[in-house]
Amino acid sequence: MFDSNPADDLQFYPTPPDLARKMWGKFQNDVERVLEPSCGNADLLKVCKHFERGSWRRDRDNDTIFEACEIDLTRHAHLKEMGVRVVGHDFMKLSFGSPYSHIIMNPPFAQGVRHVLHAWNILWDGEIVALVNAESIRNPHTSERQFLGRLLAQHGSVEFVQGAFTTPETQRKTEVECAILYLRKRADASAMFTEILESLKEDQVDTDRIADQYEQQY
């Protein structure tokens, strides 16, 4: 029996620098607070202009906040040394996303669609750039893939990339074709107002019911 490779178990494929730069280039607005849901060794971070001498630099010219989730607990100490704030272990259990202006991600290929949809669900207003298996987009045979396709058609774009993980700088090579997804989510103020009104109506119904019950008792 052979020992399993932890990288295989977690589907860990570090993002090559050229690919990471291409992903960052998809963002259209200034980055204020960014989340990387599957941070690994922070390979996506290392190509940023504010990453210098092994750490994330914050000063008067850069108040960007970089936060991350990483399921491999053995990587947390290294991330913290780099100045990355680890806010979670399992991204799929992270319930808040409203503080972030941007989410950039290279999730496990087998779970890529689910991770992107979760990012969309928790983000309030901002941009998402994600790297997924191209087959997830080309072959929308599940309801999740179909929903992601509709999101891309209405709120973003997709770029297919061949040979992304076969370059000399790639740490773990694979022939899998990739797709870079871009999504722009805008807060729907009208929907929020409708939800507030509905909530107030429900509260009013509950209040009326309680008052009726009180009158019947006394």
PDB file of C-alpha atoms in Angstrom:
ATOM      1  CA  MET A   1       0.000   0.000   0.000  1.00  0.00           C
ATOM      2  CA  PHE A   2       1.313   3.436  -0.915  1.00  0.00           C
ATOM      3  CA  ASP A   3       0.993   6.485   1.328  1.00  0.00           C
ATOM      4  CA  SER A   4      -1.304   9.119  -0.098  1.00  0.00           C
ATOM      5  CA  ASN A   5       0.078  12.488  -1.016  1.00  0.00           C
ATOM      6  CA  PRO A   6      -1.585  15.249   1.049  1.00  0.00           C
ATOM      7  CA  ALA A   7      -1.466  17.503  -1.992  1.00  0.00           C
ATOM      8  CA  ASP A   8      -3.474  14.908  -3.923  1.00  0.00           C
ATOM      9  CA  ASP A   9      -5.998  14.568  -1.097  1.00  0.00           C
ATOM     10  CA  LEU A  10      -6.562  18.341  -1.026  1.00  0.00           C
ATOM     11  CA  GLN A  11      -6.145  18.759  -4.815  1.00  0.00           C
ATOM     12  CA  PHE A  12      -3.452  21.345  -4.136  1.00  0.00           C
ATOM     13  CA  TYR A  13      -2.080  22.832  -7.348  1.00  0.00           C
ATOM     14  CA  PRO A  14      -0.150  26.053  -6.596  1.00  0.00           C
ATOM     15  CA  THR A  15      -0.982  28.847  -9.030  1.00  0.00           C
ATOM     16  CA  PRO A  16       1.960  29.582 -11.382  1.00  0.00           C
ATOM     17  CA  PRO A  17       3.061  33.258 -11.283  1.00  0.00           C
ATOM     18  CA  ASP A  18       2.077  34.101 -14.883  1.00  0.00           C
ATOM     19  CA  LEU A  19      -1.367  32.624 -14.372  1.00  0.00           C
ATOM     20  CA  ALA A  20      -1.737  34.443 -11.052  1.00  0.00           C
ATOM     21  CA  ARG A  21      -0.873  37.764 -12.698  1.00  0.00           C
ATOM     22  CA  LYS A  22      -3.437  37.088 -15.423  1.00  0.00           C
ATOM     23  CA  MET A  23      -6.055  36.438 -12.761  1.00  0.00           C
ATOM     24  CA  TRP A  24      -5.290  39.662 -10.864  1.00  0.00           C
ATOM     25  CA  GLY A  25      -5.506  41.524 -14.158  1.00  0.00           C
ATOM     26  CA  LYS A  26      -9.186  40.624 -14.449  1.00  0.00           C
ATOM     27  CA  PHE A  27     -10.175  42.923 -11.597  1.00  0.00           C
ATOM     28  CA  GLN A  28     -11.646  46.223 -12.749  1.00  0.00           C
ATOM     29  CA  ASN A  29     -11.835  48.151  -9.469  1.00  0.00           C
ATOM     30  CA  ASP A  30      -9.338  49.064  -6.770  1.00  0.00           C
ATOM     31  CA  VAL A  31      -8.682  46.257  -4.308  1.00  0.00           C
ATOM     32  CA  GLU A  32      -9.455  47.251  -0.735  1.00  0.00           C
ATOM     33  CA  ARG A  33     -10.012  44.015   1.134  1.00  0.00           C
ATOM     34  CA  VAL A  34      -9.412  40.698  -0.598  1.00  0.00           C
ATOM     35  CA  LEU A  35     -10.168  37.124   0.425  1.00  0.00           C
ATOM     36  CA  GLU A  36      -8.343  34.075  -0.917  1.00  0.00           C
ATOM     37  CA  PRO A  37     -10.488  31.050   0.026  1.00  0.00           C
ATOM     38  CA  SER A  38      -7.911  28.328  -0.732  1.00  0.00           C
ATOM     39  CA  CYS A  39      -4.696  30.133   0.034  1.00  0.00           C
ATOM     40  CA  GLY A  40      -2.177  27.280   0.134  1.00  0.00           C
ATOM     41  CA  ASN A  41       1.255  28.923   0.168  1.00  0.00           C
ATOM     42  CA  ALA A  42      -0.176  32.291  -0.914  1.00  0.00           C
ATOM     43  CA  ASP A  43       1.001  31.877  -4.498  1.00  0.00           C
ATOM     44  CA  LEU A  44      -1.755  34.199  -5.689  1.00  0.00           C
ATOM     45  CA  LEU A  45      -0.562  36.833  -3.218  1.00  0.00           C
ATOM     46  CA  LYS A  46       3.093  36.691  -4.157  1.00  0.00           C
ATOM     47  CA  VAL A  47       2.584  38.379  -7.528  1.00  0.00           C
ATOM     48  CA  CYS A  48       0.931  41.458  -5.986  1.00  0.00           C
ATOM     49  CA  LYS A  49       2.854  44.715  -6.125  1.00  0.00           C
ATOM     50  CA  HIS A  50       2.613  45.101  -2.358  1.00  0.00           C
ATOM     51  CA  PHE A  51       4.284  41.758  -1.663  1.00  0.00           C
ATOM     52  CA  GLU A  52       7.919  42.451  -0.902  1.00  0.00           C
ATOM     53  CA  ARG A  53      10.701  40.484   0.764  1.00  0.00           C
ATOM     54  CA  GLY A  54       8.477  37.626   1.827  1.00  0.00           C
ATOM     55  CA  SER A  55       5.645  39.558   3.416  1.00  0.00           C
ATOM     56  CA  TRP A  56       2.508  41.536   2.666  1.00  0.00           C
ATOM     57  CA  ARG A  57       3.441  45.204   3.014  1.00  0.00           C
ATOM     58  CA  ARG A  58       0.949  47.670   4.430  1.00  0.00           C
ATOM     59  CA  ASP A  59       1.859  51.337   4.747  1.00  0.00           C
ATOM     60  CA  ARG A  60       0.504  54.803   4.035  1.00  0.00           C
ATOM     61  CA  ASP A  61       0.455  54.018   0.322  1.00  0.00           C
ATOM     62  CA  ASN A  62      -1.240  50.660   0.747  1.00  0.00           C
ATOM     63  CA  ASP A  63      -4.050  49.959   3.160  1.00  0.00           C
ATOM     64  CA  THR A  64      -5.223  46.827   1.343  1.00  0.00           C
ATOM     65  CA  ILE A  65      -6.167  43.961   3.648  1.00  0.00           C
ATOM     66  CA  PHE A  66      -5.432  40.404   2.517  1.00  0.00           C
ATOM     67  CA  GLU A  67      -7.255  37.595   4.323  1.00  0.00           C
ATOM     68  CA  ALA A  68      -7.456  33.901   3.646  1.00  0.00           C
ATOM     69  CA  CYS A  69      -8.992  30.547   4.377  1.00  0.00           C
ATOM     70  CA  GLU A  70      -6.782  27.478   4.250  1.00  0.00           C
ATOM     71  CA  ILE A  71      -7.945  23.960   5.004  1.00  0.00           C
ATOM     72  CA  ASP A  72      -4.398  22.658   5.595  1.00  0.00           C
ATOM     73  CA  LEU A  73      -3.643  23.749   9.152  1.00  0.00           C
ATOM     74  CA  THR A  74       0.092  23.137   8.693  1.00  0.00           C
ATOM     75  CA  ARG A  75       0.245  26.155   6.352  1.00  0.00           C
ATOM     76  CA  HIS A  76      -1.336  28.656   8.743  1.00  0.00           C
ATOM     77  CA  ALA A  77       1.842  29.630  10.589  1.00  0.00           C
ATOM     78  CA  HIS A  78       3.641  30.429   7.320  1.00  0.00           C
ATOM     79  CA  LEU A  79       0.724  32.517   6.089  1.00  0.00           C
ATOM     80  CA  LYS A  80       0.649  34.526   9.301  1.00  0.00           C
ATOM     81  CA  GLU A  81       4.389  35.143   9.041  1.00  0.00           C
ATOM     82  CA  MET A  82       3.748  36.597   5.603  1.00  0.00           C
ATOM     83  CA  GLY A  83       1.239  39.037   7.041  1.00  0.00           C
ATOM     84  CA  VAL A  84      -1.828  37.184   5.789  1.00  0.00           C
ATOM     85  CA  ARG A  85      -4.707  37.095   8.237  1.00  0.00           C
ATOM     86  CA  VAL A  86      -6.247  33.618   8.334  1.00  0.00           C
ATOM     87  CA  VAL A  87      -9.987  33.994   8.954  1.00  0.00           C
ATOM     88  CA  GLY A  88     -11.100  30.431   8.435  1.00  0.00           C
ATOM     89  CA  HIS A  89     -10.230  26.798   7.935  1.00  0.00           C
ATOM     90  CA  ASP A  90     -12.947  25.491   5.609  1.00  0.00           C
ATOM     91  CA  PHE A  91     -14.114  28.184   3.180  1.00  0.00           C
ATOM     92  CA  MET A  92     -17.402  26.376   2.600  1.00  0.00           C
ATOM     93  CA  LYS A  93     -18.258  27.015   6.243  1.00  0.00           C
ATOM     94  CA  LEU A  94     -17.463  30.734   6.054  1.00  0.00           C
ATOM     95  CA  SER A  95     -20.755  32.585   6.435  1.00  0.00           C
ATOM     96  CA  PHE A  96     -19.660  36.202   5.957  1.00  0.00           C
ATOM     97  CA  GLY A  97     -18.365  37.933   2.843  1.00  0.00           C
ATOM     98  CA  SER A  98     -19.730  41.461   3.044  1.00  0.00           C
ATOM     99  CA  PRO A  99     -16.423  43.018   4.238  1.00  0.00           C
ATOM    100  CA  TYR A 100     -14.623  42.026   1.032  1.00  0.00           C
ATOM    101  CA  SER A 101     -14.286  44.063  -2.124  1.00  0.00           C
ATOM    102  CA  HIS A 102     -12.620  41.189  -3.983  1.00  0.00           C
ATOM    103  CA  ILE A 103     -12.338  37.412  -3.838  1.00  0.00           C
ATOM    104  CA  ILE A 104      -9.596  35.651  -5.806  1.00  0.00           C
ATOM    105  CA  MET A 105      -9.475  31.881  -5.762  1.00  0.00           C
ATOM    106  CA  ASN A 106      -7.931  28.702  -7.104  1.00  0.00           C
ATOM    107  CA  PRO A 107     -10.196  26.126  -5.442  1.00  0.00           C
ATOM    108  CA  PRO A 108      -9.863  22.329  -5.676  1.00  0.00           C
ATOM    109  CA  PHE A 109     -10.835  21.441  -9.247  1.00  0.00           C
ATOM    110  CA  ALA A 110     -13.373  18.814  -8.197  1.00  0.00           C
ATOM    111  CA  GLN A 111     -15.176  21.387  -6.040  1.00  0.00           C
ATOM    112  CA  GLY A 112     -14.521  24.507  -8.085  1.00  0.00           C
ATOM    113  CA  VAL A 113     -18.103  25.297  -9.106  1.00  0.00           C
ATOM    114  CA  ARG A 114     -19.403  24.852  -5.584  1.00  0.00           C
ATOM    115  CA  HIS A 115     -16.699  27.124  -4.185  1.00  0.00           C
ATOM    116  CA  VAL A 116     -17.405  29.845  -6.752  1.00  0.00           C
ATOM    117  CA  LEU A 117     -21.132  29.735  -6.041  1.00  0.00           C
ATOM    118  CA  HIS A 118     -20.445  29.981  -2.314  1.00  0.00           C
ATOM    119  CA  ALA A 119     -18.223  33.008  -2.938  1.00  0.00           C
ATOM    120  CA  TRP A 120     -21.029  34.616  -4.928  1.00  0.00           C
ATOM    121  CA  ASN A 121     -23.538  33.807  -2.208  1.00  0.00           C
ATOM    122  CA  ILE A 122     -21.595  35.380   0.669  1.00  0.00           C
ATOM    123  CA  LEU A 123     -20.193  38.395  -1.217  1.00  0.00           C
ATOM    124  CA  TRP A 124     -22.230  41.570  -0.768  1.00  0.00           C
ATOM    125  CA  ASP A 125     -20.782  43.886  -3.395  1.00  0.00           C
ATOM    126  CA  GLY A 126     -17.538  43.205  -5.215  1.00  0.00           C
ATOM    127  CA  GLU A 127     -15.590  41.185  -7.765  1.00  0.00           C
ATOM    128  CA  ILE A 128     -14.706  37.508  -7.969  1.00  0.00           C
ATOM    129  CA  VAL A 129     -11.935  35.942 -10.030  1.00  0.00           C
ATOM    130  CA  ALA A 130     -11.735  32.168  -9.930  1.00  0.00           C
ATOM    131  CA  LEU A 131      -9.757  29.427 -11.637  1.00  0.00           C
ATOM    132  CA  VAL A 132     -11.744  26.274 -12.399  1.00  0.00           C
ATOM    133  CA  ASN A 133     -11.545  23.209 -14.566  1.00  0.00           C
ATOM    134  CA  ALA A 134     -12.671  24.217 -18.072  1.00  0.00           C
ATOM    135  CA  GLU A 135     -14.864  21.114 -18.213  1.00  0.00           C
ATOM    136  CA  SER A 136     -17.009  22.647 -15.471  1.00  0.00           C
ATOM    137  CA  ILE A 137     -18.034  25.364 -17.931  1.00  0.00           C
ATOM    138  CA  ARG A 138     -17.953  23.435 -21.205  1.00  0.00           C
ATOM    139  CA  ASN A 139     -20.085  20.571 -19.866  1.00  0.00           C
ATOM    140  CA  PRO A 140     -22.899  22.065 -17.742  1.00  0.00           C
ATOM    141  CA  HIS A 141     -24.598  18.767 -16.932  1.00  0.00           C
ATOM    142  CA  THR A 142     -25.478  19.641 -13.323  1.00  0.00           C
ATOM    143  CA  SER A 143     -27.812  22.276 -11.919  1.00  0.00           C
ATOM    144  CA  GLU A 144     -24.880  23.974 -10.149  1.00  0.00           C
ATOM    145  CA  ARG A 145     -22.903  24.281 -13.383  1.00  0.00           C
ATOM    146  CA  GLN A 146     -25.956  25.591 -15.207  1.00  0.00           C
ATOM    147  CA  PHE A 147     -26.544  28.206 -12.534  1.00  0.00           C
ATOM    148  CA  LEU A 148     -22.909  29.290 -12.719  1.00  0.00           C
ATOM    149  CA  GLY A 149     -23.254  29.571 -16.490  1.00  0.00           C
ATOM    150  CA  ARG A 150     -26.207  31.913 -16.092  1.00  0.00           C
ATOM    151  CA  LEU A 151     -24.276  34.025 -13.591  1.00  0.00           C
ATOM    152  CA  LEU A 152     -21.384  34.344 -16.019  1.00  0.00           C
ATOM    153  CA  ALA A 153     -23.720  35.309 -18.844  1.00  0.00           C
ATOM    154  CA  GLN A 154     -25.387  38.005 -16.761  1.00  0.00           C
ATOM    155  CA  HIS A 155     -22.601  39.234 -14.490  1.00  0.00           C
ATOM    156  CA  GLY A 156     -19.219  38.288 -15.892  1.00  0.00           C
ATOM    157  CA  SER A 157     -17.033  36.537 -18.399  1.00  0.00           C
ATOM    158  CA  VAL A 158     -14.867  33.470 -18.899  1.00  0.00           C
ATOM    159  CA  GLU A 159     -11.451  32.969 -20.504  1.00  0.00           C
ATOM    160  CA  PHE A 160     -10.196  29.474 -21.308  1.00  0.00           C
ATOM    161  CA  VAL A 161      -6.504  28.831 -20.761  1.00  0.00           C
ATOM    162  CA  GLN A 162      -4.599  25.826 -22.105  1.00  0.00           C
ATOM    163  CA  GLY A 163      -1.302  24.657 -20.678  1.00  0.00           C
ATOM    164  CA  ALA A 164      -1.605  26.860 -17.589  1.00  0.00           C
ATOM    165  CA  PHE A 165      -0.071  24.181 -15.372  1.00  0.00           C
ATOM    166  CA  THR A 166       2.584  22.918 -17.773  1.00  0.00           C
ATOM    167  CA  THR A 167       4.978  25.899 -17.757  1.00  0.00           C
ATOM    168  CA  PRO A 168       8.521  25.536 -16.345  1.00  0.00           C
ATOM    169  CA  GLU A 169       7.579  27.624 -13.289  1.00  0.00           C
ATOM    170  CA  THR A 170       4.678  25.327 -12.372  1.00  0.00           C
ATOM    171  CA  GLN A 171       5.229  23.448  -9.104  1.00  0.00           C
ATOM    172  CA  ARG A 172       2.703  20.671  -9.820  1.00  0.00           C
ATOM    173  CA  LYS A 173       2.023  20.004 -13.469  1.00  0.00           C
ATOM    174  CA  THR A 174      -1.244  18.863 -15.045  1.00  0.00           C
ATOM    175  CA  GLU A 175      -2.640  18.897 -18.574  1.00  0.00           C
ATOM    176  CA  VAL A 176      -6.077  19.995 -17.381  1.00  0.00           C
ATOM    177  CA  GLU A 177      -7.470  22.942 -19.335  1.00  0.00           C
ATOM    178  CA  CYS A 178      -8.517  25.798 -17.069  1.00  0.00           C
ATOM    179  CA  ALA A 179     -11.021  28.603 -17.173  1.00  0.00           C
ATOM    180  CA  ILE A 180     -10.599  31.984 -15.507  1.00  0.00           C
ATOM    181  CA  LEU A 181     -13.980  33.241 -14.349  1.00  0.00           C
ATOM    182  CA  TYR A 182     -14.795  36.875 -13.661  1.00  0.00           C
ATOM    183  CA  LEU A 183     -17.948  37.885 -11.793  1.00  0.00           C
ATOM    184  CA  ARG A 184     -19.119  41.331 -10.698  1.00  0.00           C
ATOM    185  CA  LYS A 185     -21.739  41.354  -7.977  1.00  0.00           C
ATOM    186  CA  ARG A 186     -23.577  44.559  -7.145  1.00  0.00           C
ATOM    187  CA  ALA A 187     -25.604  45.062  -4.011  1.00  0.00           C
ATOM    188  CA  ASP A 188     -29.290  45.157  -4.896  1.00  0.00           C
ATOM    189  CA  ALA A 189     -30.631  47.977  -2.756  1.00  0.00           C
ATOM    190  CA  SER A 190     -34.195  47.495  -4.018  1.00  0.00           C
ATOM    191  CA  ALA A 191     -34.149  43.815  -3.087  1.00  0.00           C
ATOM    192  CA  MET A 192     -32.736  44.676   0.314  1.00  0.00           C
ATOM    193  CA  PHE A 193     -35.519  47.235   0.848  1.00  0.00           C
ATOM    194  CA  THR A 194     -38.120  44.644  -0.166  1.00  0.00           C
ATOM    195  CA  GLU A 195     -36.682  42.149   2.303  1.00  0.00           C
ATOM    196  CA  ILE A 196     -36.821  44.752   5.067  1.00  0.00           C
ATOM    197  CA  LEU A 197     -40.478  45.532   4.252  1.00  0.00           C
ATOM    198  CA  GLU A 198     -41.376  41.851   4.249  1.00  0.00           C
ATOM    199  CA  SER A 199     -39.628  41.418   7.566  1.00  0.00           C
ATOM    200  CA  LEU A 200     -41.532  44.368   9.019  1.00  0.00           C
ATOM    201  CA  LYS A 201     -44.814  42.900   7.738  1.00  0.00           C
ATOM    202  CA  GLU A 202     -44.021  39.568   9.378  1.00  0.00           C
ATOM    203  CA  ASP A 203     -43.169  41.319  12.620  1.00  0.00           C
ATOM    204  CA  GLN A 204     -46.465  43.229  12.421  1.00  0.00           C
ATOM    205  CA  VAL A 205     -48.420  39.992  11.880  1.00  0.00           C
ATOM    206  CA  ASP A 206     -46.697  38.409  14.864  1.00  0.00           C
ATOM    207  CA  THR A 207     -47.409  41.506  16.964  1.00  0.00           C
ATOM    208  CA  ASP A 208     -51.102  41.497  15.975  1.00  0.00           C
ATOM    209  CA  ARG A 209     -51.378  37.788  16.746  1.00  0.00           C
ATOM    210  CA  ILE A 210     -49.842  38.233  20.183  1.00  0.00           C
ATOM    211  CA  ALA A 211     -52.147  41.167  20.900  1.00  0.00           C
ATOM    212  CA  ASP A 212     -55.208  39.112  19.871  1.00  0.00           C
ATOM    213  CA  GLN A 213     -54.155  36.231  22.081  1.00  0.00           C
ATOM    214  CA  TYR A 214     -53.622  38.658  24.975  1.00  0.00           C
ATOM    215  CA  GLU A 215     -57.132  40.143  24.547  1.00  0.00           C
ATOM    216  CA  GLN A 216     -58.713  36.681  24.440  1.00  0.00           C
ATOM    217  CA  GLN A 217     -57.003  35.696  27.655  1.00  0.00           C
ATOM    218  CA  TYR A 218     -57.981  38.857  29.501  1.00  0.00           C
TER     219      TYR A 218
END
